[in-house]
Amino acid sequence: MRYKGIYWTAFSPLIKKSITKRYSKELAEKAIKNGKAEYKGLLSRADDLGEGNPMAMNAYFAYVFAAAWLGTDKEITPDGMGKIMTDVLTSPLLKTFFSMTDINSVKGEKKWYHDMKKYEAWYEKNKQDYPVNWVVHFDETLHNDGSFYYFTRCPICEFCKKEGIEELMPSLCATDETMFHLQHGVLHRQHTLARNEGECDYWIVGDKVKNPR
């Protein structure tokens, strides 16, 4: 993947703050000092997902946390890193950003369905050049409420397995629940690729919806 330092610059101070609070200043400094080189290394080995890919930011986000974790020599457990990810996502700036979307609203209810349709169109146009990517599917017969889609391929999951850091994947997957919660939504999920269950399913409904269908 092409190196983009903006993700490390944006998230590393928040990661450092969380590790300092939960562990120690020394471990936080170690994570950031070693993590930047780890981040560059991960990106240099990761498959190119394509310029203009609307999903690529998910990989950059994931690899920042993986790099900081590797920077600690895995002194933090994967579950511990999950708590750090939650700290970052719920930091004032990101919390404000995510909460600008309200999945309960008419505009927000199908937001993720429409976003994934845009990604699907991008992938169909570019998959010959960038075959290692998310493969998204839709089943519009399953639910009336919210957005539903599922992936049968995830490049983040594949790359983490190849790198021998697949134990971090459940914590990375769990960030979805936090992100949708900040957007006033609920993620109903039964399967993940990280657990070798063949798919990652996303049924996202507003948190005000009672008895979603």
XYZ file of N, CA and C in Angstrom:
639
model
N 0.833 -1.197 0.000
C 0.000 0.000 0.000
C 0.866 1.244 0.000
N 0.354 2.271 -0.590
C 1.063 3.542 -0.607
C 1.131 4.117 0.807
N 2.293 4.619 1.195
C 2.443 5.196 2.519
C 1.693 6.513 2.605
N 0.867 6.634 3.654
C 0.159 7.882 3.935
C 0.353 8.184 5.420
N 1.198 9.168 5.687
C 1.556 9.479 7.060
C 0.465 10.158 7.850
N -0.561 10.676 7.168
C -1.600 11.427 7.870
C -2.323 10.574 8.906
N -2.468 9.279 8.616
C -3.172 8.409 9.563
C -2.349 8.208 10.830
N -1.055 8.004 10.670
C -0.184 7.870 11.842
C -0.144 9.183 12.620
N -0.035 10.283 11.910
C 0.015 11.594 12.555
C -1.264 11.886 13.334
N -2.398 11.487 12.777
C -3.683 11.784 13.404
C -3.965 10.901 14.615
N -3.645 9.606 14.497
C -4.073 8.660 15.526
C -3.012 8.352 16.585
N -1.744 8.471 16.241
C -0.704 8.066 17.203
C -0.739 8.871 18.506
N -1.016 10.188 18.490
C -1.091 10.897 19.777
C -2.234 10.381 20.657
N -3.345 9.991 20.028
C -4.479 9.460 20.791
C -4.152 8.078 21.351
N -3.426 7.289 20.570
C -2.991 5.972 21.039
C -2.027 6.142 22.214
N -1.100 7.067 22.072
C -0.118 7.322 23.130
C -0.817 7.743 24.419
N -1.811 8.604 24.302
C -2.557 9.064 25.474
C -3.260 7.907 26.168
N -3.873 7.018 25.376
C -4.599 5.893 25.953
C -3.654 4.907 26.626
N -2.530 4.583 25.982
C -1.581 3.642 26.586
C -0.992 4.215 27.867
N -0.717 5.522 27.867
C -0.205 6.171 29.075
C -1.198 6.029 30.212
N -2.466 6.265 29.921
C -3.512 6.199 30.947
C -3.718 4.773 31.450
N -3.712 3.816 30.540
C -4.041 2.435 30.914
C -2.821 1.637 31.374
N -1.624 2.020 30.919
C -0.429 1.230 31.234
C 0.655 2.118 31.854
N 1.455 2.733 31.005
C 2.513 3.597 31.528
C 3.013 4.526 30.439
N 3.632 5.605 30.861
C 4.203 6.544 29.910
C 5.332 5.885 29.122
N 6.102 5.033 29.791
C 7.237 4.371 29.141
C 6.759 3.449 28.013
N 5.692 2.681 28.274
C 5.183 1.778 27.244
C 4.574 2.567 26.097
N 3.920 3.679 26.417
C 3.336 4.525 25.373
C 4.418 5.097 24.466
N 5.504 5.548 25.065
C 6.597 6.104 24.272
C 7.242 5.028 23.402
N 7.351 3.826 23.944
C 7.899 2.709 23.173
C 7.003 2.383 21.989
N 5.687 2.373 22.223
C 4.736 2.061 21.158
C 4.858 3.039 20.000
N 4.986 4.320 20.317
C 5.028 5.341 19.275
C 6.411 5.409 18.618
N 7.457 5.284 19.434
C 8.815 5.338 18.883
C 9.052 4.209 17.885
N 8.658 2.985 18.252
C 8.869 1.841 17.365
C 7.748 1.677 16.350
N 6.577 2.187 16.693
C 5.406 1.947 15.867
C 5.450 2.604 14.501
N 6.069 3.777 14.410
C 6.097 4.466 13.120
C 6.818 3.627 12.064
N 7.943 3.044 12.447
C 8.671 2.175 11.511
C 7.861 0.923 11.208
N 7.178 0.389 12.218
C 6.319 -0.774 12.004
C 5.199 -0.439 11.015
N 4.636 0.755 11.148
C 3.555 1.195 10.255
C 4.046 1.265 8.814
N 5.208 1.853 8.613
C 5.768 1.922 7.265
C 6.035 0.520 6.717
N 6.512 -0.368 7.585
C 6.789 -1.733 7.153
C 5.529 -2.484 6.772
N 4.498 -2.342 7.564
C 3.228 -3.006 7.250
C 2.685 -2.537 5.907
N 2.692 -1.233 5.692
C 2.167 -0.702 4.428
C 3.005 -1.161 3.242
N 4.306 -1.278 3.444
C 5.174 -1.692 2.335
C 4.906 -3.140 1.925
N 4.366 -3.940 2.853
C 4.097 -5.353 2.563
C 2.642 -5.624 2.203
N 1.770 -4.679 2.490
C 0.342 -4.874 2.228
C 0.032 -4.659 0.751
N -0.924 -5.415 0.225
C -1.345 -5.252 -1.168
C -1.951 -3.871 -1.390
N -1.686 -3.311 -2.565
C -2.262 -2.023 -2.942
C -3.762 -2.193 -3.138
N -4.544 -1.417 -2.414
C -6.005 -1.512 -2.506
C -6.585 -0.560 -3.540
N -5.745 0.282 -4.114
C -6.203 1.143 -5.192
C -6.462 2.574 -4.766
N -5.969 3.518 -5.567
C -6.212 4.935 -5.311
C -7.695 5.231 -5.526
N -8.265 5.979 -4.629
C -9.674 6.307 -4.745
C -10.603 5.261 -4.168
N -10.038 4.205 -3.577
C -10.851 3.155 -2.968
C -11.534 3.715 -1.719
N -12.869 3.772 -1.690
C -13.555 4.364 -0.530
C -13.441 3.545 0.740
N -12.928 2.315 0.645
C -12.767 1.466 1.829
C -11.334 1.453 2.349
N -10.401 2.014 1.607
C -8.982 1.898 1.955
C -8.656 2.501 3.312
N -9.384 3.524 3.723
C -9.092 4.161 5.002
C -9.259 3.184 6.158
N -10.098 2.169 6.001
C -10.254 1.159 7.040
C -8.958 0.400 7.264
N -8.240 0.120 6.183
C -6.967 -0.588 6.300
C -5.914 0.302 6.954
N -5.841 1.568 6.531
C -4.882 2.481 7.144
C -5.144 2.603 8.649
N -6.407 2.716 9.019
C -6.795 2.807 10.420
C -6.340 1.563 11.173
N -6.623 0.394 10.619
C -6.264 -0.865 11.277
C -4.759 -0.997 11.445
N -4.004 -0.617 10.434
C -2.559 -0.833 10.477
C -1.854 0.147 11.411
N -2.452 1.307 11.674
C -1.899 2.198 12.700
C -1.913 1.503 14.058
N -3.036 0.875 14.396
C -3.141 0.193 15.685
C -2.260 -1.051 15.730
N -2.218 -1.784 14.622
C -1.351 -2.963 14.573
C 0.108 -2.559 14.760
N 0.495 -1.435 14.150
C 1.880 -0.965 14.247
C 2.225 -0.543 15.679
N 1.317 0.173 16.320
C 1.570 0.580 17.708
C 1.667 -0.638 18.618
N 0.822 -1.622 18.367
C 0.858 -2.867 19.148
C 2.183 -3.588 18.956
N 2.612 -3.706 17.701
C 3.912 -4.323 17.427
C 5.043 -3.503 18.044
N 4.840 -2.189 18.087
C 5.852 -1.313 18.694
C 6.072 -1.592 20.160
N 5.064 -2.156 20.827
C 5.214 -2.527 22.244
C 5.788 -3.928 22.407
N 6.120 -4.577 21.276
C 6.536 -5.994 21.299
C 5.420 -6.880 21.865
N 4.177 -6.477 21.573
C 2.977 -7.215 22.007
C 2.876 -7.316 23.529
N 3.401 -6.318 24.208
C 3.280 -6.309 25.669
C 1.832 -6.090 26.106
N 1.045 -5.525 25.230
C -0.381 -5.323 25.499
C -1.144 -6.486 24.871
N -2.123 -7.014 25.562
C -2.924 -8.105 25.003
C -3.807 -7.574 23.874
N -4.269 -8.450 22.964
C -5.212 -8.000 21.934
C -6.456 -7.346 22.519
N -6.979 -7.897 23.625
C -8.132 -7.273 24.272
C -7.782 -5.888 24.808
N -6.574 -5.771 25.321
C -6.120 -4.466 25.793
C -6.042 -3.454 24.669
N -5.573 -3.898 23.502
C -5.539 -3.006 22.343
C -6.949 -2.638 21.911
N -7.890 -3.553 22.097
C -9.279 -3.243 21.776
C -9.795 -2.083 22.604
N -9.417 -2.042 23.877
C -9.822 -0.932 24.745
C -9.167 0.375 24.291
N -7.930 0.278 23.829
C -7.247 1.472 23.319
C -7.931 1.974 22.051
N -8.330 1.066 21.186
C -9.072 1.461 19.982
C -10.359 2.176 20.351
N -11.050 1.655 21.357
C -12.289 2.300 21.808
C -12.009 3.692 22.357
N -10.921 3.832 23.114
C -10.546 5.154 23.628
C -10.354 6.142 22.484
N -9.680 5.694 21.444
C -9.402 6.584 20.307
C -10.701 6.959 19.596
N -11.547 5.965 19.319
C -12.796 6.228 18.595
C -13.737 7.134 19.377
N -13.676 7.054 20.709
C -14.574 7.864 21.532
C -13.902 9.126 22.058
N -12.737 9.452 21.524
C -12.095 10.720 21.872
C -12.990 11.860 21.366
N -12.924 13.031 21.996
C -13.874 14.107 21.663
C -13.989 14.420 20.171
N -12.864 14.502 19.471
C -12.916 14.879 18.058
C -13.608 13.819 17.219
N -13.192 12.551 17.387
C -13.788 11.486 16.582
C -15.234 11.228 16.989
N -15.518 11.339 18.273
C -16.896 11.166 18.728
C -17.811 12.196 18.072
N -17.351 13.426 17.998
C -18.127 14.485 17.353
C -18.307 14.202 15.867
N -17.218 13.745 15.227
C -17.275 13.453 13.789
C -18.286 12.349 13.489
N -18.190 11.230 14.215
C -19.089 10.114 13.945
C -20.537 10.448 14.281
N -20.747 11.211 15.335
C -22.112 11.509 15.762
C -22.831 12.454 14.816
N -22.122 12.983 13.846
C -22.769 13.818 12.826
C -23.706 12.989 11.950
N -23.496 11.672 11.931
C -24.408 10.768 11.218
C -25.388 10.181 12.214
N -26.676 10.269 11.904
C -27.710 9.679 12.748
C -28.427 8.603 11.941
N -28.140 7.350 12.261
C -28.722 6.231 11.524
C -30.229 6.157 11.721
N -30.756 6.817 12.741
C -32.203 6.850 12.947
C -32.925 7.760 11.957
N -32.201 8.692 11.354
C -32.827 9.646 10.449
C -33.153 8.998 9.114
N -34.025 9.639 8.363
C -34.387 9.128 7.033
C -33.153 9.032 6.147
N -32.305 10.050 6.213
C -31.080 10.054 5.409
C -30.085 9.020 5.906
N -30.033 8.845 7.223
C -29.033 7.956 7.796
C -29.388 6.485 7.772
N -30.684 6.165 7.673
C -31.106 4.773 7.794
C -30.421 3.866 6.779
N -30.328 4.310 5.543
C -29.733 3.495 4.484
C -28.336 3.977 4.092
N -27.735 4.811 4.949
C -26.428 5.383 4.610
C -25.407 4.319 4.247
N -25.293 3.304 5.093
C -24.237 2.322 4.875
C -24.522 1.428 3.688
N -25.782 1.185 3.422
C -26.148 0.433 2.211
C -25.694 1.208 0.975
N -25.991 2.502 0.949
C -25.600 3.320 -0.211
C -24.085 3.453 -0.307
N -23.410 3.579 0.841
C -21.950 3.675 0.813
C -21.322 2.398 0.262
N -21.871 1.251 0.666
C -21.325 -0.007 0.165
C -21.650 -0.219 -1.313
N -22.774 0.315 -1.761
C -23.089 0.255 -3.187
C -22.079 1.081 -3.994
N -21.661 2.216 -3.438
C -20.636 3.033 -4.100
C -19.319 2.269 -4.158
N -18.981 1.589 -3.036
C -17.750 0.806 -3.050
C -17.856 -0.327 -4.072
N -18.998 -0.995 -4.119
C -19.186 -2.095 -5.071
C -18.954 -1.617 -6.499
N -19.467 -0.436 -6.829
C -19.274 0.119 -8.171
C -17.797 0.400 -8.430
N -17.096 0.937 -7.414
C -15.657 1.189 -7.574
C -14.912 -0.115 -7.798
N -15.242 -1.131 -7.020
C -14.530 -2.398 -7.122
C -14.774 -3.069 -8.474
N -15.994 -3.047 -8.955
C -16.296 -3.649 -10.254
C -15.483 -2.986 -11.359
N -15.247 -1.711 -11.218
C -14.479 -0.965 -12.220
C -12.982 -1.224 -12.105
N -12.509 -1.539 -10.900
C -11.062 -1.590 -10.651
C -10.523 -2.948 -10.217
N -11.380 -3.976 -10.165
C -10.942 -5.232 -9.560
C -9.858 -5.959 -10.350
N -9.754 -5.716 -11.637
C -8.672 -6.358 -12.388
C -7.314 -5.800 -11.998
N -7.274 -4.517 -11.671
C -6.014 -3.895 -11.260
C -5.719 -4.110 -9.776
N -6.786 -4.225 -8.962
C -6.619 -4.369 -7.510
C -7.480 -5.527 -7.009
N -7.100 -6.757 -7.362
C -7.940 -7.913 -7.026
C -8.034 -8.212 -5.532
N -6.989 -7.864 -4.772
C -7.021 -8.105 -3.322
C -7.788 -6.961 -2.676
N -9.053 -7.224 -2.358
C -9.916 -6.186 -1.842
C -11.108 -6.818 -1.138
N -11.966 -5.975 -0.593
C -13.202 -6.469 -0.007
C -14.140 -6.930 -1.117
N -14.822 -8.029 -0.887
C -15.857 -8.492 -1.810
C -17.178 -8.400 -1.059
N -18.044 -7.487 -1.516
C -19.279 -7.187 -0.809
C -20.481 -7.780 -1.541
N -21.456 -8.200 -0.764
C -22.688 -8.777 -1.295
C -23.879 -8.155 -0.579
N -25.035 -8.239 -1.227
C -26.260 -7.697 -0.660
C -27.370 -8.739 -0.778
N -28.259 -8.732 0.197
C -29.475 -9.554 0.142
C -30.618 -8.675 0.634
N -31.326 -8.097 -0.304
C -32.361 -7.124 0.041
C -33.652 -7.785 0.505
N -33.681 -9.125 0.533
C -34.886 -9.828 0.986
C -34.872 -10.108 2.488
N -33.732 -9.914 3.146
C -33.605 -10.328 4.538
C -34.232 -9.360 5.539
N -34.040 -8.047 5.312
C -34.449 -7.074 6.323
C -35.147 -5.879 5.691
N -36.104 -5.345 6.413
C -36.781 -4.118 6.000
C -36.124 -2.883 6.594
N -35.576 -3.024 7.786
C -35.006 -1.879 8.496
C -33.498 -1.781 8.288
N -33.017 -0.544 8.238
C -31.587 -0.299 8.229
C -30.878 -0.723 6.953
N -29.602 -1.021 7.117
C -28.738 -1.438 6.010
C -28.230 -2.846 6.259
N -28.165 -3.643 5.203
C -27.599 -4.987 5.336
C -26.689 -5.275 4.153
N -25.514 -5.803 4.479
C -24.565 -6.273 3.464
C -23.608 -7.221 4.160
N -22.815 -7.935 3.370
C -21.822 -8.812 3.985
C -20.626 -8.972 3.049
N -19.473 -9.226 3.671
C -18.227 -9.414 2.920
C -17.826 -10.881 2.957
N -17.349 -11.372 1.832
C -16.778 -12.715 1.795
C -15.258 -12.667 1.637
N -14.714 -11.464 1.564
C -13.265 -11.303 1.549
C -12.922 -9.988 2.219
N -11.895 -10.011 3.069
C -11.423 -8.804 3.750
C -9.902 -8.773 3.667
N -9.327 -7.790 2.998
C -7.865 -7.738 2.869
C -7.161 -7.498 4.195
N -7.821 -6.833 5.132
C -7.200 -6.615 6.445
C -7.033 -7.948 7.157
N -8.093 -8.758 7.145
C -8.042 -10.066 7.787
C -6.976 -10.947 7.139
N -6.934 -10.962 5.818
C -5.949 -11.782 5.114
C -4.526 -11.324 5.414
N -4.327 -10.022 5.440
C -2.983 -9.498 5.679
C -2.523 -9.776 7.097
N -3.422 -9.609 8.071
C -3.046 -9.877 9.460
C -2.674 -11.348 9.652
N -3.378 -12.230 8.965
C -3.033 -13.650 9.044
C -1.663 -13.897 8.426
N -1.409 -13.266 7.299
C -0.122 -13.430 6.616
C 1.016 -12.888 7.469
N 0.745 -11.826 8.216
C 1.762 -11.207 9.059
C 1.922 -11.918 10.405
N 1.034 -12.874 10.689
C 1.101 -13.572 11.966
C 0.563 -12.765 13.127
N -0.339 -11.836 12.854
C -0.925 -11.010 13.912
C -2.453 -11.128 13.897
N -2.932 -12.310 13.492
C -4.383 -12.492 13.374
C -5.106 -12.406 14.711
N -4.369 -12.568 15.833
C -5.025 -12.478 17.132
C -5.557 -11.076 17.431
N -5.110 -10.084 16.647
C -5.604 -8.719 16.824
C -6.931 -8.490 16.103
N -7.286 -9.376 15.171
C -8.460 -9.150 14.338
C -9.772 -9.009 15.115
N -10.071 -9.841 16.122
C -11.347 -9.647 16.833
C -11.499 -8.245 17.420
N -10.407 -7.691 17.922
C -10.469 -6.329 18.459
C -10.687 -5.305 17.354
N -10.049 -5.521 16.204
C -10.276 -4.625 15.070
C -11.718 -4.717 14.590
N -12.257 -5.925 14.527
C -13.652 -6.109 14.104
C -14.613 -5.425 15.064
N -14.286 -5.455 16.351
C -15.178 -4.886 17.368
C -15.291 -3.371 17.253
N -14.352 -2.732 16.563
C -14.458 -1.278 16.400
C -15.693 -0.905 15.588
N -16.184 -1.826 14.768
C -17.402 -1.552 14.006
C -18.567 -1.242 14.940
N -18.712 -2.032 15.989
C -19.804 -1.826 16.933
C -19.716 -0.452 17.586
N -18.502 -0.074 17.964
C -18.310 1.243 18.581
C -18.651 2.359 17.607
N -18.173 2.244 16.374
C -18.404 3.289 15.379
C -19.895 3.474 15.100
N -20.624 2.363 14.938
C -22.054 2.485 14.661
C -22.810 3.004 15.882
N -22.354 2.633 17.074
C -22.973 3.155 18.291
C -22.862 4.683 18.337
N -21.707 5.213 17.963
C -21.507 6.659 17.939
C -22.396 7.331 16.902
N -22.850 6.577 15.911
C -23.758 7.094 14.895
C -25.215 6.770 15.224
N -25.458 6.483 16.490
C -26.819 6.199 16.984
C -27.393 4.949 16.328
N -26.532 3.966 16.141
C -26.964 2.727 15.517
C -26.553 1.502 16.314
N -27.069 0.368 15.886
C -26.740 -0.929 16.488
C -26.325 -1.876 15.370
N -25.202 -2.542 15.556
C -24.740 -3.543 14.600
C -25.164 -4.923 15.083
N -25.966 -5.599 14.267
C -26.339 -6.989 14.529
C -25.445 -7.859 13.647
N -24.593 -8.642 14.266
C -23.621 -9.440 13.509
C -23.598 -10.863 14.041
N -23.618 -11.813 13.108
C -23.581 -13.223 13.483
C -22.279 -13.898 13.114
N -21.585 -13.386 12.098
C -20.387 -14.064 11.598
C -19.279 -13.057 11.310
N -18.037 -13.520 11.416
C -16.897 -12.729 10.966
C -15.901 -13.630 10.242
N -15.196 -13.043 9.312
C -14.120 -13.751 8.619
C -12.968 -14.032 9.581
N -12.797 -13.156 10.569
C -11.716 -13.347 11.544
C -11.886 -14.646 12.315
N -13.135 -15.085 12.486
C -13.406 -16.348 13.173
C -13.564 -17.508 12.184
N -13.145 -17.264 10.941
C -13.198 -18.290 9.890
C -14.622 -18.785 9.647
N -15.576 -17.845 9.659
C -16.982 -18.205 9.481
C -17.512 -17.891 8.093
N -16.607 -17.603 7.158
C -16.993 -17.477 5.760
C -17.489 -16.120 5.325
N -17.881 -15.281 6.262
C -18.381 -13.958 5.905
C -18.341 -13.029 7.116
N -18.376 -11.727 6.835
C -18.595 -10.698 7.845
C -19.910 -10.026 7.502
N -20.907 -10.200 8.351
C -22.218 -9.642 8.038
C -22.471 -8.374 8.841
N -23.159 -7.447 8.207
C -23.483 -6.155 8.795
C -24.975 -5.882 8.612
N -25.702 -5.907 9.709
C -27.082 -5.409 9.707
C -27.103 -4.257 10.690
N -27.254 -3.055 10.172
C -27.123 -1.830 10.957
C -28.467 -1.129 11.013
N -28.986 -0.935 12.224
C -30.263 -0.241 12.398
C -30.101 0.863 13.437
N -30.991 1.813 13.405
C -30.960 2.890 14.378
C -31.238 2.393 15.776
N -30.626 3.031 16.770
C -30.800 2.558 18.135
C -32.173 2.899 18.714
N -32.991 3.625 17.970
C -34.364 3.907 18.403
C -35.369 2.918 17.806
N -34.894 2.055 16.933
C -35.781 1.091 16.282
C -36.057 -0.069 17.235
N -37.315 -0.258 17.571
C -37.713 -1.378 18.430
C -38.140 -2.544 17.548
N -37.665 -3.722 17.916
C -38.010 -4.948 17.171
C -37.710 -4.799 15.677
N -36.443 -4.525 15.334
C -36.087 -4.346 13.918
C -36.420 -5.572 13.087
N -36.830 -5.320 11.850
C -37.224 -6.408 10.949
C -36.273 -6.479 9.763
